[in-house]
mmCIF file of C-alpha atoms in Angstrom:
data_model
loop_
_atom_site.group_PDB
_atom_site.id
_atom_site.type_symbol
_atom_site.label_atom_id
_atom_site.label_comp_id
_atom_site.label_asym_id
_atom_site.label_seq_id
_atom_site.Cartn_x
_atom_site.Cartn_y
_atom_site.Cartn_z
ATOM 1 C CA UNK A 87 -21.324 -15.594 -3.716
ATOM 2 C CA UNK A 88 -22.601 -13.124 -6.347
ATOM 3 C CA UNK A 89 -22.938 -15.022 -9.644
ATOM 4 C CA UNK A 90 -23.570 -11.881 -11.719
ATOM 5 C CA UNK A 91 -20.399 -10.228 -10.444
ATOM 6 C CA UNK A 92 -18.453 -13.418 -11.046
ATOM 7 C CA UNK A 93 -19.738 -13.634 -14.642
ATOM 8 C CA UNK A 94 -18.878 -9.970 -15.245
ATOM 9 C CA UNK A 95 -15.374 -10.549 -13.868
ATOM 10 C CA UNK A 96 -14.994 -13.601 -16.109
ATOM 11 C CA UNK A 97 -16.026 -11.582 -19.175
ATOM 12 C CA UNK A 98 -13.495 -8.878 -18.294
ATOM 13 C CA UNK A 99 -10.727 -11.441 -17.863
ATOM 14 C CA UNK A 100 -11.655 -13.169 -21.138
ATOM 15 C CA UNK A 101 -11.557 -9.857 -22.983
ATOM 16 C CA UNK A 102 -8.169 -9.012 -21.477
ATOM 17 C CA UNK A 103 -6.855 -12.467 -22.398
ATOM 18 C CA UNK A 104 -8.062 -12.097 -25.994
ATOM 19 C CA UNK A 105 -6.349 -8.709 -26.227
ATOM 20 C CA UNK A 106 -3.087 -10.192 -24.910
ATOM 21 C CA UNK A 107 -3.271 -13.094 -27.374
ATOM 22 C CA UNK A 108 -3.932 -10.733 -30.300
ATOM 23 C CA UNK A 109 -0.720 -8.772 -29.692
ATOM 24 C CA UNK A 110 1.410 -11.749 -28.657
ATOM 25 C CA UNK A 111 4.292 -12.760 -30.918
ATOM 26 C CA UNK A 112 6.461 -15.815 -30.350
ATOM 27 C CA UNK A 113 9.764 -16.606 -31.999
ATOM 28 C CA UNK A 114 11.265 -20.065 -32.472
ATOM 29 C CA UNK A 115 14.447 -21.189 -34.190
ATOM 30 C CA UNK A 116 15.783 -24.333 -35.808
ATOM 31 C CA UNK A 117 19.173 -25.484 -36.955
ATOM 32 C CA UNK A 118 21.002 -23.640 -34.225
ATOM 33 C CA UNK A 119 19.329 -20.360 -35.134
ATOM 34 C CA UNK A 120 19.769 -20.416 -38.914
ATOM 35 C CA UNK A 121 15.976 -20.416 -39.391
ATOM 36 C CA UNK A 122 13.710 -18.225 -37.261
ATOM 37 C CA UNK A 123 9.912 -18.274 -37.394
ATOM 38 C CA UNK A 124 7.788 -15.596 -35.719
ATOM 39 C CA UNK A 125 4.125 -16.368 -35.112
ATOM 40 C CA UNK A 126 1.320 -14.315 -33.616
ATOM 41 C CA UNK A 127 -1.230 -15.445 -31.040
ATOM 42 C CA UNK A 128 -3.606 -16.540 -33.795
ATOM 43 C CA UNK A 129 -0.887 -18.941 -34.985
ATOM 44 C CA UNK A 130 -0.284 -16.988 -38.166
ATOM 45 C CA UNK A 131 3.279 -16.938 -39.436
ATOM 46 C CA UNK A 132 4.263 -13.252 -39.488
ATOM 47 C CA UNK A 133 7.971 -13.550 -40.291
ATOM 48 C CA UNK A 134 10.486 -16.101 -41.439
ATOM 49 C CA UNK A 135 14.209 -15.345 -41.331
ATOM 50 C CA UNK A 136 16.819 -17.473 -43.070
ATOM 51 C CA UNK A 137 20.498 -17.012 -42.382
ATOM 52 C CA UNK A 138 22.727 -17.428 -45.465
ATOM 53 C CA UNK A 139 24.195 -20.663 -44.116
ATOM 54 C CA UNK A 140 20.684 -22.194 -44.098
ATOM 55 C CA UNK A 141 20.487 -21.914 -47.874
ATOM 56 C CA UNK A 142 22.385 -24.778 -49.448
ATOM 57 C CA UNK A 143 21.480 -25.301 -53.132
ATOM 58 C CA UNK A 144 22.761 -28.871 -53.085
ATOM 59 C CA UNK A 145 20.380 -29.854 -50.213
ATOM 60 C CA UNK A 146 17.029 -28.003 -50.454
ATOM 61 C CA UNK A 147 15.412 -30.693 -48.296
ATOM 62 C CA UNK A 148 17.442 -29.572 -45.289
ATOM 63 C CA UNK A 149 16.135 -26.006 -45.577
ATOM 64 C CA UNK A 150 12.583 -27.282 -45.935
ATOM 65 C CA UNK A 151 12.975 -29.421 -42.815
ATOM 66 C CA UNK A 152 14.403 -26.480 -40.842
ATOM 67 C CA UNK A 153 11.519 -24.207 -41.882
ATOM 68 C CA UNK A 154 8.953 -26.829 -40.903
ATOM 69 C CA UNK A 155 10.707 -27.402 -37.562
ATOM 70 C CA UNK A 156 10.858 -23.688 -36.718
ATOM 71 C CA UNK A 157 7.214 -23.085 -37.662
ATOM 72 C CA UNK A 158 6.014 -26.136 -35.721
ATOM 73 C CA UNK A 159 8.011 -25.097 -32.654
ATOM 74 C CA UNK A 160 6.576 -21.583 -32.817
ATOM 75 C CA UNK A 161 3.081 -23.095 -32.943
ATOM 76 C CA UNK A 162 3.804 -25.260 -29.890
ATOM 77 C CA UNK A 163 5.163 -22.235 -28.047
ATOM 78 C CA UNK A 164 2.033 -20.188 -28.864
ATOM 79 C CA UNK A 165 -0.148 -23.044 -27.563
ATOM 80 C CA UNK A 166 1.907 -23.262 -24.363
ATOM 81 C CA UNK A 167 1.738 -19.514 -23.769
ATOM 82 C CA UNK A 168 -2.037 -19.439 -24.319
ATOM 83 C CA UNK A 169 -2.472 -22.403 -21.986
ATOM 84 C CA UNK A 170 -0.389 -20.659 -19.333
ATOM 85 C CA UNK A 171 -2.501 -17.517 -19.667
ATOM 86 C CA UNK A 172 -5.835 -19.379 -19.560
ATOM 87 C CA UNK A 173 -4.855 -21.388 -16.483
ATOM 88 C CA UNK A 174 -4.702 -18.126 -14.572
ATOM 89 C CA UNK A 175 -8.236 -17.261 -15.681
ATOM 90 C CA UNK A 176 -10.001 -19.550 -13.184
ATOM 91 C CA UNK A 177 -7.648 -18.474 -10.409
ATOM 92 C CA UNK A 178 -8.609 -14.853 -10.974
ATOM 93 C CA UNK A 179 -12.253 -15.617 -10.212
ATOM 94 C CA UNK A 180 -11.565 -16.493 -6.573
ATOM 95 C CA UNK A 181 -14.103 -19.330 -6.536
ATOM 96 C CA UNK A 182 -13.941 -21.284 -3.290
ATOM 97 C CA UNK A 183 -12.544 -24.737 -3.943
ATOM 98 C CA UNK A 184 -10.931 -23.746 -7.281
ATOM 99 C CA UNK A 185 -8.315 -21.308 -6.030
#
C-alpha cells in the first residue's frame, strides 16, 4: 500500500468535496411552503421567500416561527448533505478493511 499516493488521493478528494460544498445550495420550506429559506454549503442564508399568506399583521409571531423553522430545516439539510458527501470520502480511498 503506497501511503504517499493514498494521501495525495485524499487531498484531491478533500479539495473536490470543498468545491462541491462551496457551490451547494439547499432549500427548505415551512408552513406548507409559505416560507422558503435557501442556504449555501457554508450555512449562510442566501435567500428568504415569503408568500403573501405568510404575512399576517395580527399574528407576527407565526411568521417569525415559520422563518425560524425554515432556516433551521435548511441548516439540518446542509449538515445531512455534507455528511453524505464526507461518508463517501473514506470509501474512495480503497483502504483494505474500510471499504
